[in-house]
Amino acid sequence: MRYILLFGVVYALLVLEAVLLRVVRVDLLAPGLAQAVVVYVALSRRGSAPAHAMFALAIGYLCDVLSGSPRGLHAFVLVALAMLGRLVARRVYIEGFVAEALAALGGSATSAMLIGAVAFVLPEAAPAIPWSPLPAQLIATALVGPPIFAMGRRLDARLGLGAVRTMKIR
């Protein structure tokens, strides 16, 4: 139920983001909402690795369809991001505005590096990837990360899922 609700929220956020970017015409400040949600799910340590991978695959395919990027690009990148997040979640618990912003920034930067690696291996995917607004997008994702984490925690609390803690980084 958690993944279905999160998928609905991400879908609504991506559609809202597309509409706002079309109206405002500021493509430069488009945050990585999908990356922030996948990072939250991976770092929350709830669920299994296959469940996280399937959730990231669904979100990535949705991003591919809505953005017009080569099919499978975001799906691959977000699954890899979810698995890397699972590795980090074994050792670290993220808490606080700065730590959540840094986690979202790190997830967005990692996904940008993975997209770059895919573009290096598959040159036909390179023209579809805009590189110029990357620094602004990383900052926008860092600013959107803490509200995404708060929304995820609120959703988990409504579903009756308790917090899992190992180590705090502030």
Short mmCIF file of C-alpha atoms in Angstrom, two decimals:
data_model
loop_
_atom_site.label_atom_id
_atom_site.label_comp_id
_atom_site.label_asym_id
_atom_site.label_seq_id
_atom_site.Cartn_x
_atom_site.Cartn_y
_atom_site.Cartn_z
CA MET A 1 0.00 0.00 0.00
CA ARG A 2 2.91 2.34 0.80
CA TYR A 3 4.42 2.04 -2.67
CA ILE A 4 1.07 2.58 -4.40
CA LEU A 5 0.44 5.77 -2.41
CA LEU A 6 3.97 7.03 -3.04
CA PHE A 7 3.63 6.26 -6.75
CA GLY A 8 0.42 8.30 -6.86
CA VAL A 9 2.09 11.19 -5.07
CA VAL A 10 5.10 11.09 -7.42
CA TYR A 11 2.81 10.95 -10.45
CA ALA A 12 0.88 14.00 -9.20
CA LEU A 13 4.12 15.87 -8.42
CA LEU A 14 5.62 15.14 -11.84
CA VAL A 15 2.48 16.26 -13.66
CA LEU A 16 2.29 19.40 -11.51
CA GLU A 17 5.98 20.08 -12.16
CA ALA A 18 5.48 19.69 -15.94
CA VAL A 19 2.53 22.10 -15.90
CA LEU A 20 4.37 24.67 -13.77
CA LEU A 21 7.48 24.50 -15.94
CA ARG A 22 5.34 24.97 -19.05
CA VAL A 23 3.60 28.02 -17.54
CA VAL A 24 6.66 29.61 -15.91
CA ARG A 25 9.08 28.52 -18.69
CA VAL A 26 12.00 28.03 -16.32
CA ASP A 27 13.44 24.63 -17.23
CA LEU A 28 16.60 25.51 -15.38
CA LEU A 29 15.11 25.07 -11.91
CA ALA A 30 13.42 21.71 -12.43
CA PRO A 31 14.19 19.64 -9.31
CA GLY A 32 14.69 15.89 -9.43
CA LEU A 33 11.49 14.95 -7.61
CA ALA A 34 11.71 11.31 -8.65
CA GLN A 35 15.30 11.04 -7.43
CA ALA A 36 14.37 12.58 -4.07
CA VAL A 37 11.50 10.14 -3.57
CA VAL A 38 13.62 7.13 -4.54
CA VAL A 39 16.36 8.29 -2.16
CA TYR A 40 13.79 8.66 0.63
CA VAL A 41 12.39 5.16 0.02
CA ALA A 42 15.86 3.62 -0.11
CA LEU A 43 17.08 5.38 3.04
CA SER A 44 13.93 4.67 5.02
CA ARG A 45 14.95 1.00 5.32
CA ARG A 46 11.37 -0.26 5.01
CA GLY A 47 10.65 -3.02 2.56
CA SER A 48 12.88 -5.37 0.65
CA ALA A 49 15.41 -4.68 -2.07
CA PRO A 50 13.18 -6.18 -4.81
CA ALA A 51 10.28 -3.98 -3.66
CA HIS A 52 12.50 -0.89 -3.81
CA ALA A 53 13.78 -1.92 -7.24
CA MET A 54 10.26 -2.41 -8.60
CA PHE A 55 9.14 0.93 -7.17
CA ALA A 56 12.17 2.71 -8.68
CA LEU A 57 11.56 0.94 -12.01
CA ALA A 58 7.94 2.13 -12.09
CA ILE A 59 8.91 5.69 -11.18
CA GLY A 60 11.74 5.66 -13.73
CA TYR A 61 9.48 4.43 -16.51
CA LEU A 62 6.99 7.16 -15.59
CA CYS A 63 9.81 9.73 -15.84
CA ASP A 64 10.82 8.30 -19.23
CA VAL A 65 7.27 8.59 -20.55
CA LEU A 66 6.64 12.08 -19.19
CA SER A 67 10.02 13.58 -20.13
CA GLY A 68 10.43 12.08 -23.58
CA SER A 69 13.89 10.75 -22.77
CA PRO A 70 15.07 7.45 -24.30
CA ARG A 71 12.95 4.64 -22.93
CA GLY A 72 14.59 2.87 -20.02
CA LEU A 73 17.13 5.60 -19.21
CA HIS A 74 15.53 6.89 -16.02
CA ALA A 75 14.22 3.43 -15.16
CA PHE A 76 17.77 2.04 -15.12
CA VAL A 77 19.20 5.04 -13.30
CA LEU A 78 16.56 5.06 -10.56
CA VAL A 79 16.87 1.31 -9.94
CA ALA A 80 20.64 1.73 -9.57
CA LEU A 81 20.04 4.72 -7.28
CA ALA A 82 17.65 2.69 -5.12
CA MET A 83 20.17 -0.12 -4.75
CA LEU A 84 22.97 2.31 -3.87
CA GLY A 85 20.64 3.95 -1.35
CA ARG A 86 19.99 0.56 0.23
CA LEU A 87 23.73 0.11 0.71
CA VAL A 88 24.04 3.52 2.36
CA ALA A 89 20.98 2.88 4.54
CA ARG A 90 22.70 -0.08 6.20
CA ARG A 91 25.12 2.28 7.95
CA VAL A 92 23.50 5.72 8.13
CA TYR A 93 20.23 7.22 9.32
CA ILE A 94 19.49 10.61 7.81
CA GLU A 95 17.79 13.14 10.09
CA GLY A 96 17.53 16.91 9.94
CA PHE A 97 17.11 19.48 7.18
CA VAL A 98 20.77 19.66 6.15
CA ALA A 99 21.29 15.89 6.10
CA GLU A 100 18.11 15.38 4.06
CA ALA A 101 19.12 18.13 1.63
CA LEU A 102 22.56 16.55 1.24
CA ALA A 103 20.99 13.11 0.70
CA ALA A 104 18.73 14.50 -2.04
CA LEU A 105 21.68 16.37 -3.58
CA GLY A 106 23.80 13.22 -3.49
CA GLY A 107 21.04 11.18 -5.09
CA SER A 108 20.56 13.73 -7.84
CA ALA A 109 24.31 13.98 -8.49
CA THR A 110 24.61 10.19 -8.56
CA SER A 111 21.77 9.90 -11.03
CA ALA A 112 23.39 12.59 -13.22
CA MET A 113 26.65 10.60 -13.20
CA LEU A 114 24.79 7.40 -14.09
CA ILE A 115 22.99 9.18 -16.94
CA GLY A 116 26.37 10.44 -18.13
CA ALA A 117 27.75 6.90 -18.05
CA VAL A 118 24.79 5.64 -20.07
CA ALA A 119 25.27 8.48 -22.58
CA PHE A 120 28.95 7.52 -22.88
CA VAL A 121 28.10 3.88 -23.58
CA LEU A 122 25.08 4.65 -25.81
CA PRO A 123 25.90 7.77 -27.84
CA GLU A 124 22.39 7.88 -29.35
CA ALA A 125 21.05 8.78 -25.89
CA ALA A 126 23.40 11.77 -25.48
CA PRO A 127 21.42 14.38 -27.49
CA ALA A 128 18.35 13.86 -25.28
CA ILE A 129 20.24 14.77 -22.10
CA PRO A 130 20.44 18.49 -21.20
CA TRP A 131 23.70 19.17 -19.33
CA SER A 132 23.71 22.97 -19.07
CA PRO A 133 21.13 23.39 -16.26
CA LEU A 134 22.66 20.63 -14.10
CA PRO A 135 24.07 22.80 -11.24
CA ALA A 136 20.76 24.65 -10.82
CA GLN A 137 18.86 21.35 -10.88
CA LEU A 138 21.12 19.91 -8.19
CA ILE A 139 20.48 22.92 -5.94
CA ALA A 140 16.73 22.77 -6.63
CA THR A 141 16.70 19.06 -5.75
CA ALA A 142 18.58 19.76 -2.51
CA LEU A 143 15.96 22.35 -1.57
CA VAL A 144 13.05 20.05 -2.44
CA GLY A 145 14.57 17.03 -0.65
CA PRO A 146 13.60 17.89 2.95
CA PRO A 147 9.90 18.52 2.09
CA ILE A 148 9.85 15.23 0.16
CA PHE A 149 11.35 13.42 3.17
CA ALA A 150 8.79 15.10 5.48
CA MET A 151 5.96 14.05 3.17
CA GLY A 152 7.25 10.49 3.14
CA ARG A 153 7.54 10.39 6.94
CA ARG A 154 4.01 11.78 7.28
CA LEU A 155 2.69 9.14 4.87
CA ASP A 156 4.53 6.38 6.74
CA ALA A 157 3.11 7.65 10.05
CA ARG A 158 -0.43 7.58 8.65
CA LEU A 159 0.13 4.01 7.51
CA GLY A 160 1.34 3.07 10.99
CA LEU A 161 4.97 2.46 10.10
CA GLY A 162 7.40 3.39 12.85
CA ALA A 163 10.82 4.93 12.45
CA VAL A 164 13.86 2.70 12.06
CA ARG A 165 17.10 4.20 13.41
CA THR A 166 20.69 3.08 13.44
CA MET A 167 22.93 6.13 13.47
CA LYS A 168 22.18 9.83 13.27
CA ILE A 169 24.01 12.25 11.02
CA ARG A 170 23.12 15.89 11.49
#
